[in-house]
């Protein structure tokens, strides 16, 4: 699996034609304690940059954007009942959604881990 990162602090891990999407550790640190997560329904078509999910914390609400085009094939419904999991494991078990990859060429517009870490250091 290869993982990519967006400037909006989403990560996307690609395995074949399915990509798992979530928010980065940096994003959850900025949000603070997550209290609510709104996830998309399976079958929803997303274009790169579309709002894919919403995460709310004690500090703010934030959109989670689709890093690439795709169709939602699964949502991590555990987060609806246990949104605090986002704070515990944002780049692992607290993934938000899975997409059937619609345009793999868009992955080249995203950053690898080293580039993302360098980007975060500029913030």
CSV table of N, CA, C and O in Angstrom, one decimal:
chain,number,residue,atom,x,y,z
A,1,UNK,N,0.8,-1.2,0.0
A,1,UNK,CA,0.0,0.0,0.0
A,1,UNK,C,0.9,1.2,0.0
A,1,UNK,O,1.9,1.3,0.7
A,2,UNK,N,0.4,2.2,-0.7
A,2,UNK,CA,1.1,3.5,-0.8
A,2,UNK,C,0.2,4.6,-0.1
A,2,UNK,O,-1.0,4.6,-0.4
A,3,UNK,N,0.8,5.4,0.7
A,3,UNK,CA,0.0,6.5,1.4
A,3,UNK,C,0.5,7.8,0.8
A,3,UNK,O,1.7,8.1,0.7
A,4,UNK,N,-0.5,8.7,0.6
A,4,UNK,CA,-0.3,10.0,0.1
A,4,UNK,C,-1.0,11.0,1.1
A,4,UNK,O,-1.9,10.6,1.8
A,5,UNK,N,-0.7,12.3,1.0
A,5,UNK,CA,-1.2,13.3,1.9
A,5,UNK,C,-1.6,14.5,1.1
A,5,UNK,O,-1.0,14.9,0.1
A,6,UNK,N,-2.7,15.2,1.5
A,6,UNK,CA,-3.1,16.5,0.9
A,6,UNK,C,-2.7,17.6,1.8
A,6,UNK,O,-2.5,17.5,3.0
A,7,UNK,N,-2.8,18.8,1.2
A,7,UNK,CA,-2.5,20.1,1.9
A,7,UNK,C,-3.7,20.4,2.9
A,7,UNK,O,-3.5,21.2,3.8
A,8,UNK,N,-4.8,19.7,2.7
A,8,UNK,CA,-5.9,19.9,3.6
A,8,UNK,C,-5.9,18.9,4.8
A,8,UNK,O,-6.8,18.7,5.5
A,9,UNK,N,-4.8,18.1,4.8
A,9,UNK,CA,-4.5,17.2,5.9
A,9,UNK,C,-5.3,15.9,5.9
A,9,UNK,O,-5.6,15.4,7.0
A,10,UNK,N,-5.6,15.5,4.7
A,10,UNK,CA,-6.2,14.1,4.6
A,10,UNK,C,-5.1,13.2,4.2
A,10,UNK,O,-4.1,13.6,3.5
A,11,UNK,N,-5.2,11.9,4.6
A,11,UNK,CA,-4.3,10.9,4.1
A,11,UNK,C,-5.1,9.9,3.2
A,11,UNK,O,-6.3,9.8,3.4
A,12,UNK,N,-4.5,9.3,2.3
A,12,UNK,CA,-5.1,8.4,1.4
A,12,UNK,C,-4.2,7.2,1.2
A,12,UNK,O,-3.0,7.4,0.8
A,13,UNK,N,-4.6,6.0,1.5
A,13,UNK,CA,-3.8,4.8,1.4
A,13,UNK,C,-4.4,4.0,0.3
A,13,UNK,O,-5.6,3.6,0.4
A,14,UNK,N,-3.6,3.7,-0.7
A,14,UNK,CA,-4.2,3.0,-1.9
A,14,UNK,C,-3.7,1.5,-1.9
A,14,UNK,O,-2.5,1.2,-1.8
A,15,UNK,N,-4.7,0.6,-2.0
A,15,UNK,CA,-4.4,-0.8,-2.2
A,15,UNK,C,-5.2,-1.3,-3.3
A,15,UNK,O,-6.4,-1.5,-3.2
A,16,UNK,N,-4.6,-1.5,-4.5
A,16,UNK,CA,-5.3,-1.9,-5.7
A,16,UNK,C,-6.1,-0.8,-6.2
A,16,UNK,O,-5.6,0.4,-6.4
A,17,UNK,N,-7.4,-1.0,-6.3
A,17,UNK,CA,-8.3,0.0,-6.8
A,17,UNK,C,-9.2,0.6,-5.7
A,17,UNK,O,-10.2,1.3,-6.0
A,18,UNK,N,-8.8,0.3,-4.4
A,18,UNK,CA,-9.6,0.9,-3.3
A,18,UNK,C,-8.6,1.7,-2.5
A,18,UNK,O,-7.5,1.3,-2.2
A,19,UNK,N,-9.1,2.9,-2.1
A,19,UNK,CA,-8.3,3.8,-1.3
A,19,UNK,C,-9.0,4.1,0.0
A,19,UNK,O,-10.2,4.4,0.0
A,20,UNK,N,-8.3,4.1,1.1
A,20,UNK,CA,-8.8,4.4,2.4
A,20,UNK,C,-8.4,5.9,2.7
A,20,UNK,O,-7.3,6.3,2.5
A,21,UNK,N,-9.4,6.6,3.2
A,21,UNK,CA,-9.2,8.1,3.5
A,21,UNK,C,-9.4,8.4,4.9
A,21,UNK,O,-10.4,7.9,5.5
A,22,UNK,N,-8.6,9.3,5.5
A,22,UNK,CA,-8.8,9.7,6.9
A,22,UNK,C,-8.1,11.1,7.0
A,22,UNK,O,-7.6,11.7,6.1
A,23,UNK,N,-8.0,11.6,8.3
A,23,UNK,CA,-7.3,12.8,8.6
A,23,UNK,C,-6.0,12.5,9.2
A,23,UNK,O,-5.9,11.5,9.9
A,24,UNK,N,-5.1,13.4,9.1
A,24,UNK,CA,-3.7,13.1,9.6
A,24,UNK,C,-3.7,13.4,11.1
A,24,UNK,O,-4.6,14.0,11.7
A,25,UNK,N,-2.6,12.9,11.7
A,25,UNK,CA,-2.4,13.2,13.2
A,25,UNK,C,-2.3,14.7,13.4
A,25,UNK,O,-2.8,15.2,14.4
A,26,UNK,N,-1.7,15.4,12.5
A,26,UNK,CA,-1.6,16.9,12.6
A,26,UNK,C,-3.0,17.5,12.7
A,26,UNK,O,-3.3,18.4,13.5
A,27,UNK,N,-3.9,17.1,11.8
A,27,UNK,CA,-5.3,17.6,11.7
A,27,UNK,C,-6.0,17.3,13.0
A,27,UNK,O,-6.6,18.2,13.6
A,28,UNK,N,-5.9,16.1,13.6
A,28,UNK,CA,-6.6,15.8,14.8
A,28,UNK,C,-6.0,16.6,16.0
A,28,UNK,O,-6.8,17.0,16.9
A,29,UNK,N,-4.7,16.9,16.0
A,29,UNK,CA,-4.1,17.7,17.0
A,29,UNK,C,-4.7,19.1,17.0
A,29,UNK,O,-4.9,19.7,18.0
A,30,UNK,N,-4.8,19.6,15.8
A,30,UNK,CA,-5.4,21.0,15.6
A,30,UNK,C,-6.8,21.1,16.0
A,30,UNK,O,-7.3,22.1,16.6
A,31,UNK,N,-7.6,20.0,15.8
A,31,UNK,CA,-9.0,20.0,16.1
A,31,UNK,C,-9.2,19.8,17.6
A,31,UNK,O,-10.2,20.4,18.2
A,32,UNK,N,-8.4,19.1,18.3
A,32,UNK,CA,-8.6,18.8,19.7
A,32,UNK,C,-9.6,17.6,19.8
A,32,UNK,O,-9.7,16.8,18.9
A,33,UNK,N,-10.3,17.5,20.9
A,33,UNK,CA,-11.2,16.4,21.2
A,33,UNK,C,-12.3,16.3,20.2
A,33,UNK,O,-13.2,17.2,20.2
A,34,UNK,N,-12.4,15.2,19.4
A,34,UNK,CA,-13.4,15.0,18.4
A,34,UNK,C,-14.7,14.5,19.1
A,34,UNK,O,-14.6,13.6,19.9
A,35,UNK,N,-15.8,15.2,18.8
A,35,UNK,CA,-17.1,14.8,19.5
A,35,UNK,C,-18.1,14.3,18.5
A,35,UNK,O,-19.1,13.8,18.9
A,36,UNK,N,-17.9,14.5,17.2
A,36,UNK,CA,-18.9,14.1,16.2
A,36,UNK,C,-18.2,13.9,14.8
A,36,UNK,O,-17.4,14.7,14.4
A,37,UNK,N,-18.7,12.9,14.1
A,37,UNK,CA,-18.2,12.6,12.8
A,37,UNK,C,-19.4,12.3,11.9
A,37,UNK,O,-20.2,11.5,12.3
A,38,UNK,N,-19.5,13.0,10.8
A,38,UNK,CA,-20.6,12.7,9.8
A,38,UNK,C,-19.9,12.1,8.6
A,38,UNK,O,-19.0,12.6,8.0
A,39,UNK,N,-20.4,10.9,8.2
A,39,UNK,CA,-19.7,10.1,7.1
A,39,UNK,C,-20.7,10.0,5.9
A,39,UNK,O,-21.9,10.0,6.1
A,40,UNK,N,-20.1,9.8,4.7
A,40,UNK,CA,-20.9,9.6,3.6
A,40,UNK,C,-21.5,8.2,3.5
A,40,UNK,O,-21.1,7.3,4.1
A,41,UNK,N,-22.6,8.1,2.6
A,41,UNK,CA,-23.2,6.8,2.4
A,41,UNK,C,-22.5,6.1,1.3
A,41,UNK,O,-21.9,6.7,0.4
A,42,UNK,N,-22.4,4.8,1.3
A,42,UNK,CA,-21.9,4.0,0.2
A,42,UNK,C,-22.6,4.3,-1.0
A,42,UNK,O,-23.8,4.5,-1.0
A,43,UNK,N,-21.9,4.4,-2.1
A,43,UNK,CA,-22.5,4.7,-3.4
A,43,UNK,C,-22.3,6.1,-3.8
A,43,UNK,O,-22.5,6.5,-5.0
A,44,UNK,N,-22.0,7.0,-2.9
A,44,UNK,CA,-21.9,8.4,-3.2
A,44,UNK,C,-20.7,8.6,-4.1
A,44,UNK,O,-19.6,8.1,-3.8
A,45,UNK,N,-20.9,9.4,-5.2
A,45,UNK,CA,-19.8,9.7,-6.1
A,45,UNK,C,-19.1,11.0,-5.6
A,45,UNK,O,-19.8,12.0,-5.3
A,46,UNK,N,-17.8,11.0,-5.5
A,46,UNK,CA,-17.1,12.2,-5.1
A,46,UNK,C,-16.1,12.6,-6.1
A,46,UNK,O,-15.4,11.7,-6.8
A,47,UNK,N,-15.9,13.9,-6.3
A,47,UNK,CA,-14.9,14.4,-7.2
A,47,UNK,C,-13.8,15.0,-6.3
A,47,UNK,O,-14.1,15.4,-5.1
A,48,UNK,N,-12.6,15.0,-6.8
A,48,UNK,CA,-11.5,15.6,-6.0
A,48,UNK,C,-11.9,16.9,-5.5
A,48,UNK,O,-12.4,17.8,-6.2
A,49,UNK,N,-11.7,17.1,-4.2
A,49,UNK,CA,-12.0,18.4,-3.5
A,49,UNK,C,-13.4,18.5,-3.0
A,49,UNK,O,-13.7,19.4,-2.2
A,50,UNK,N,-14.3,17.6,-3.3
A,50,UNK,CA,-15.6,17.6,-2.7
A,50,UNK,C,-15.6,17.3,-1.2
A,50,UNK,O,-14.7,16.5,-0.7
A,51,UNK,N,-16.6,17.8,-0.5
A,51,UNK,CA,-16.7,17.5,0.9
A,51,UNK,C,-17.1,16.0,1.0
A,51,UNK,O,-18.1,15.6,0.5
A,52,UNK,N,-16.3,15.2,1.7
A,52,UNK,CA,-16.6,13.8,1.8
A,52,UNK,C,-17.1,13.5,3.2
A,52,UNK,O,-17.9,12.5,3.3
A,53,UNK,N,-16.8,14.2,4.2
A,53,UNK,CA,-17.2,13.9,5.6
A,53,UNK,C,-17.0,15.2,6.4
A,53,UNK,O,-16.4,16.2,5.9
A,54,UNK,N,-17.6,15.2,7.6
A,54,UNK,CA,-17.4,16.4,8.5
A,54,UNK,C,-17.0,15.8,9.9
A,54,UNK,O,-17.5,14.8,10.3
A,55,UNK,N,-16.0,16.5,10.5
A,55,UNK,CA,-15.6,16.2,11.8
A,55,UNK,C,-15.7,17.4,12.7
A,55,UNK,O,-15.4,18.5,12.3
A,56,UNK,N,-16.3,17.2,13.9
A,56,UNK,CA,-16.5,18.3,14.8
A,56,UNK,C,-15.8,18.0,16.1
A,56,UNK,O,-15.8,16.9,16.6
A,57,UNK,N,-15.2,19.0,16.6
A,57,UNK,CA,-14.5,18.9,17.9
A,57,UNK,C,-15.0,20.0,18.9
A,57,UNK,O,-15.8,20.8,18.5
A,58,UNK,N,-14.4,20.0,20.1
A,58,UNK,CA,-14.8,21.0,21.0
A,58,UNK,C,-14.3,22.4,20.6
A,58,UNK,O,-14.8,23.4,21.0
A,59,UNK,N,-13.3,22.4,19.6
A,59,UNK,CA,-12.8,23.7,19.1
A,59,UNK,C,-13.5,24.2,17.9
A,59,UNK,O,-13.7,25.3,17.7
A,60,UNK,N,-13.8,23.2,16.9
A,60,UNK,CA,-14.3,23.7,15.6
A,60,UNK,C,-14.9,22.5,14.8
A,60,UNK,O,-14.7,21.3,15.2
A,61,UNK,N,-15.5,22.8,13.7
A,61,UNK,CA,-16.0,21.8,12.8
A,61,UNK,C,-15.1,22.0,11.5
A,61,UNK,O,-14.6,23.1,11.2
A,62,UNK,N,-14.8,20.8,10.9
A,62,UNK,CA,-14.0,20.9,9.7
A,62,UNK,C,-14.5,19.9,8.7
A,62,UNK,O,-14.9,18.8,9.1
A,63,UNK,N,-14.3,20.2,7.4
A,63,UNK,CA,-14.7,19.3,6.4
A,63,UNK,C,-13.5,18.4,6.1
A,63,UNK,O,-12.3,18.7,6.2
A,64,UNK,N,-13.8,17.2,5.6
A,64,UNK,CA,-12.8,16.2,5.1
A,64,UNK,C,-13.1,16.1,3.6
A,64,UNK,O,-14.2,15.9,3.2
A,65,UNK,N,-12.1,16.5,2.8
A,65,UNK,CA,-12.3,16.5,1.4
A,65,UNK,C,-11.8,15.3,0.7
A,65,UNK,O,-10.8,14.6,1.2
A,66,UNK,N,-12.4,14.9,-0.4
A,66,UNK,CA,-12.0,13.8,-1.2
A,66,UNK,C,-10.6,14.1,-1.9
A,66,UNK,O,-10.6,15.1,-2.7
A,67,UNK,N,-9.6,13.4,-1.6
A,67,UNK,CA,-8.3,13.7,-2.2
A,67,UNK,C,-8.2,13.4,-3.7
A,67,UNK,O,-7.4,13.9,-4.4
A,68,UNK,N,-9.1,12.4,-4.1
A,68,UNK,CA,-9.2,12.0,-5.5
A,68,UNK,C,-10.7,11.7,-5.9
A,68,UNK,O,-11.5,11.6,-5.0
A,69,UNK,N,-11.0,11.6,-7.1
A,69,UNK,CA,-12.3,11.1,-7.6
A,69,UNK,C,-12.5,9.7,-7.1
A,69,UNK,O,-11.6,8.9,-7.2
A,70,UNK,N,-13.8,9.4,-6.8
A,70,UNK,CA,-14.1,8.0,-6.5
A,70,UNK,C,-15.5,7.8,-6.0
A,70,UNK,O,-16.2,8.7,-5.8
A,71,UNK,N,-15.9,6.5,-5.9
A,71,UNK,CA,-17.2,6.2,-5.4
A,71,UNK,C,-17.0,5.6,-4.0
A,71,UNK,O,-16.1,4.7,-3.8
A,72,UNK,N,-17.7,6.1,-3.0
A,72,UNK,CA,-17.6,5.6,-1.6
A,72,UNK,C,-18.1,4.1,-1.6
A,72,UNK,O,-19.2,3.9,-2.1
A,73,UNK,N,-17.3,3.3,-1.1
A,73,UNK,CA,-17.7,1.8,-1.0
A,73,UNK,C,-17.8,1.4,0.4
A,73,UNK,O,-18.4,0.4,0.7
A,74,UNK,N,-17.4,2.2,1.4
A,74,UNK,CA,-17.5,1.9,2.8
A,74,UNK,C,-17.3,3.2,3.6
A,74,UNK,O,-16.5,4.0,3.2
A,75,UNK,N,-17.9,3.2,4.8
A,75,UNK,CA,-17.6,4.3,5.7
A,75,UNK,C,-17.3,3.6,7.1
A,75,UNK,O,-17.9,2.5,7.4
A,76,UNK,N,-16.5,4.2,7.9
A,76,UNK,CA,-16.1,3.6,9.2
A,76,UNK,C,-17.2,4.0,10.2
A,76,UNK,O,-17.0,5.0,11.0
A,77,UNK,N,-18.3,3.3,10.2
A,77,UNK,CA,-19.4,3.7,11.1
A,77,UNK,C,-19.1,3.6,12.5
A,77,UNK,O,-19.9,4.2,13.3
A,78,UNK,N,-18.0,3.0,12.9
A,78,UNK,CA,-17.6,3.0,14.3
A,78,UNK,C,-17.4,4.4,14.8
A,78,UNK,O,-17.7,4.7,16.0
A,79,UNK,N,-17.0,5.3,13.9
A,79,UNK,CA,-16.7,6.7,14.3
A,79,UNK,C,-18.0,7.5,14.7
A,79,UNK,O,-17.9,8.4,15.4
A,80,UNK,N,-19.1,7.0,14.1
A,80,UNK,CA,-20.4,7.7,14.5
A,80,UNK,C,-20.7,7.5,15.9
A,80,UNK,O,-21.2,8.4,16.6
A,81,UNK,N,-20.4,6.3,16.5
A,81,UNK,CA,-20.7,6.0,17.9
A,81,UNK,C,-19.5,6.3,18.8
A,81,UNK,O,-19.7,6.6,20.0
A,82,UNK,N,-18.3,6.3,18.2
A,82,UNK,CA,-17.1,6.6,19.0
A,82,UNK,C,-16.1,7.6,18.3
A,82,UNK,O,-15.1,7.2,17.9
A,83,UNK,N,-16.6,8.8,18.2
A,83,UNK,CA,-15.8,9.8,17.4
A,83,UNK,C,-14.4,10.1,18.1
A,83,UNK,O,-13.5,10.4,17.3
A,84,UNK,N,-14.3,9.8,19.3
A,84,UNK,CA,-13.0,10.0,20.0
A,84,UNK,C,-11.9,9.1,19.5
A,84,UNK,O,-10.7,9.4,19.6
A,85,UNK,N,-12.2,8.1,18.8
A,85,UNK,CA,-11.2,7.2,18.1
A,85,UNK,C,-10.4,8.0,17.2
A,85,UNK,O,-9.2,7.6,16.9
A,86,UNK,N,-10.9,9.0,16.6
A,86,UNK,CA,-10.1,9.9,15.7
A,86,UNK,C,-8.9,10.4,16.4
A,86,UNK,O,-7.8,10.5,15.8
A,87,UNK,N,-9.0,10.8,17.7
A,87,UNK,CA,-7.9,11.3,18.4
A,87,UNK,C,-6.9,10.2,18.8
A,87,UNK,O,-5.7,10.5,19.0
A,88,UNK,N,-7.4,9.0,18.9
A,88,UNK,CA,-6.6,7.9,19.4
A,88,UNK,C,-5.7,7.3,18.2
A,88,UNK,O,-4.6,6.9,18.5
A,89,UNK,N,-6.3,7.2,17.0
A,89,UNK,CA,-5.5,6.5,15.9
A,89,UNK,C,-6.0,7.1,14.6
A,89,UNK,O,-6.5,6.4,13.8
A,90,UNK,N,-5.7,8.4,14.4
A,90,UNK,CA,-6.2,9.1,13.2
A,90,UNK,C,-5.7,8.5,11.9
A,90,UNK,O,-6.4,8.6,10.9
A,91,UNK,N,-4.5,7.9,11.9
A,91,UNK,CA,-3.9,7.4,10.6
A,91,UNK,C,-4.0,5.9,10.6
A,91,UNK,O,-3.2,5.2,9.8
A,92,UNK,N,-4.9,5.3,11.3
A,92,UNK,CA,-5.0,3.9,11.3
A,92,UNK,C,-6.5,3.5,11.5
A,92,UNK,O,-7.3,3.6,10.5
A,93,UNK,N,-6.9,3.0,12.6
A,93,UNK,CA,-8.2,2.4,12.8
A,93,UNK,C,-9.3,3.5,12.7
A,93,UNK,O,-10.5,3.1,12.4
A,94,UNK,N,-9.0,4.8,12.8
A,94,UNK,CA,-10.0,5.8,12.6
A,94,UNK,C,-10.1,6.4,11.2
A,94,UNK,O,-10.3,7.6,11.0
A,95,UNK,N,-9.9,5.5,10.2
A,95,UNK,CA,-10.2,5.9,8.8
A,95,UNK,C,-11.6,6.4,8.7
A,95,UNK,O,-12.5,5.9,9.5
A,96,UNK,N,-11.9,7.2,7.7
A,96,UNK,CA,-13.2,7.8,7.5
A,96,UNK,C,-14.0,7.0,6.5
A,96,UNK,O,-15.2,6.7,6.7
A,97,UNK,N,-13.4,6.8,5.3
A,97,UNK,CA,-14.1,6.2,4.2
A,97,UNK,C,-13.2,5.4,3.3
A,97,UNK,O,-12.0,5.6,3.3
A,98,UNK,N,-13.8,4.6,2.5
A,98,UNK,CA,-13.0,3.8,1.4
A,98,UNK,C,-13.7,4.2,0.1
A,98,UNK,O,-14.9,4.3,0.0
A,99,UNK,N,-12.8,4.5,-0.9
A,99,UNK,CA,-13.2,4.9,-2.2
A,99,UNK,C,-12.8,3.9,-3.2
A,99,UNK,O,-11.6,3.4,-3.1
A,100,UNK,N,-13.6,3.6,-4.2
A,100,UNK,CA,-13.1,2.9,-5.4
A,100,UNK,C,-12.5,4.0,-6.2
A,100,UNK,O,-13.1,5.0,-6.6
A,101,UNK,N,-11.2,3.8,-6.5
A,101,UNK,CA,-10.4,4.9,-7.2
A,101,UNK,C,-11.0,5.2,-8.6
A,101,UNK,O,-11.2,4.3,-9.4
A,102,UNK,N,-11.3,6.5,-8.8
A,102,UNK,CA,-11.9,6.9,-10.0
A,102,UNK,C,-10.9,7.4,-11.0
A,102,UNK,O,-11.0,7.3,-12.2
A,103,UNK,N,-9.8,8.0,-10.5
A,103,UNK,CA,-8.8,8.7,-11.3
A,103,UNK,C,-7.5,8.6,-10.6
A,103,UNK,O,-7.1,9.5,-9.9
A,104,UNK,N,-6.7,7.5,-10.8
A,104,UNK,CA,-5.5,7.3,-10.2
A,104,UNK,C,-4.4,8.3,-10.5
A,104,UNK,O,-3.5,8.5,-9.8
A,105,UNK,N,-4.6,9.0,-11.7
A,105,UNK,CA,-3.6,10.0,-12.0
A,105,UNK,C,-3.6,11.2,-11.0
A,105,UNK,O,-2.6,11.8,-10.9
A,106,UNK,N,-4.7,11.4,-10.3
A,106,UNK,CA,-4.7,12.5,-9.3
A,106,UNK,C,-3.8,12.2,-8.1
A,106,UNK,O,-3.5,13.1,-7.4
A,107,UNK,N,-3.4,11.0,-7.9
A,107,UNK,CA,-2.5,10.7,-6.8
A,107,UNK,C,-1.2,11.4,-7.0
A,107,UNK,O,-0.6,11.8,-6.0
A,108,UNK,N,-0.8,11.7,-8.2
A,108,UNK,CA,0.5,12.3,-8.4
A,108,UNK,C,0.5,13.8,-7.9
A,108,UNK,O,1.5,14.4,-7.8
A,109,UNK,N,-0.7,14.3,-7.7
A,109,UNK,CA,-0.9,15.7,-7.2
A,109,UNK,C,-0.7,15.8,-5.7
A,109,UNK,O,-0.6,16.9,-5.2
A,110,UNK,N,-0.7,14.7,-5.0
A,110,UNK,CA,-0.6,14.6,-3.6
A,110,UNK,C,0.9,14.4,-3.2
A,110,UNK,O,1.8,14.2,-4.0
A,111,UNK,N,1.1,14.5,-1.8
A,111,UNK,CA,2.5,14.5,-1.3
A,111,UNK,C,2.7,13.1,-0.7
A,111,UNK,O,1.8,12.4,-0.2
A,112,UNK,N,4.0,12.7,-0.7
A,112,UNK,CA,4.4,11.5,0.0
A,112,UNK,C,4.6,11.9,1.5
A,112,UNK,O,4.5,13.1,1.8
A,113,UNK,N,5.0,11.0,2.3
A,113,UNK,CA,5.1,11.3,3.8
A,113,UNK,C,6.2,12.3,4.0
A,113,UNK,O,5.9,13.2,4.8
A,114,UNK,N,7.3,12.2,3.4
A,114,UNK,CA,8.4,13.2,3.6
A,114,UNK,C,8.0,14.6,3.2
A,114,UNK,O,8.2,15.5,3.9
A,115,UNK,N,7.3,14.7,2.1
A,115,UNK,CA,6.9,16.0,1.6
A,115,UNK,C,5.8,16.6,2.5
A,115,UNK,O,5.8,17.8,2.8
A,116,UNK,N,4.9,15.7,3.0
A,116,UNK,CA,3.9,16.2,3.9
A,116,UNK,C,4.5,16.7,5.2
A,116,UNK,O,4.1,17.8,5.7
A,117,UNK,N,5.4,15.9,5.8
A,117,UNK,CA,6.1,16.4,7.0
A,117,UNK,C,6.8,17.7,6.8
A,117,UNK,O,6.7,18.6,7.7
A,118,UNK,N,7.5,17.9,5.7
A,118,UNK,CA,8.1,19.2,5.4
A,118,UNK,C,7.1,20.3,5.3
A,118,UNK,O,7.3,21.4,5.8
A,119,UNK,N,6.0,20.0,4.7
A,119,UNK,CA,4.9,21.0,4.5
A,119,UNK,C,4.4,21.4,5.9
A,119,UNK,O,4.2,22.6,6.2
A,120,UNK,N,4.1,20.4,6.8
A,120,UNK,CA,3.6,20.7,8.1
A,120,UNK,C,4.5,21.6,8.9
A,120,UNK,O,4.1,22.5,9.7
A,121,UNK,N,5.8,21.4,8.7
A,121,UNK,CA,6.8,22.2,9.4
A,121,UNK,C,6.8,23.7,9.0
A,121,UNK,O,7.2,24.5,9.8
A,122,UNK,N,6.2,24.0,7.9
A,122,UNK,CA,6.1,25.4,7.4
A,122,UNK,C,4.8,26.1,8.0
A,122,UNK,O,4.7,27.3,7.8
A,123,UNK,N,4.0,25.3,8.7
A,123,UNK,CA,2.7,25.9,9.2
A,123,UNK,C,2.9,26.5,10.5
A,123,UNK,O,3.7,26.2,11.3
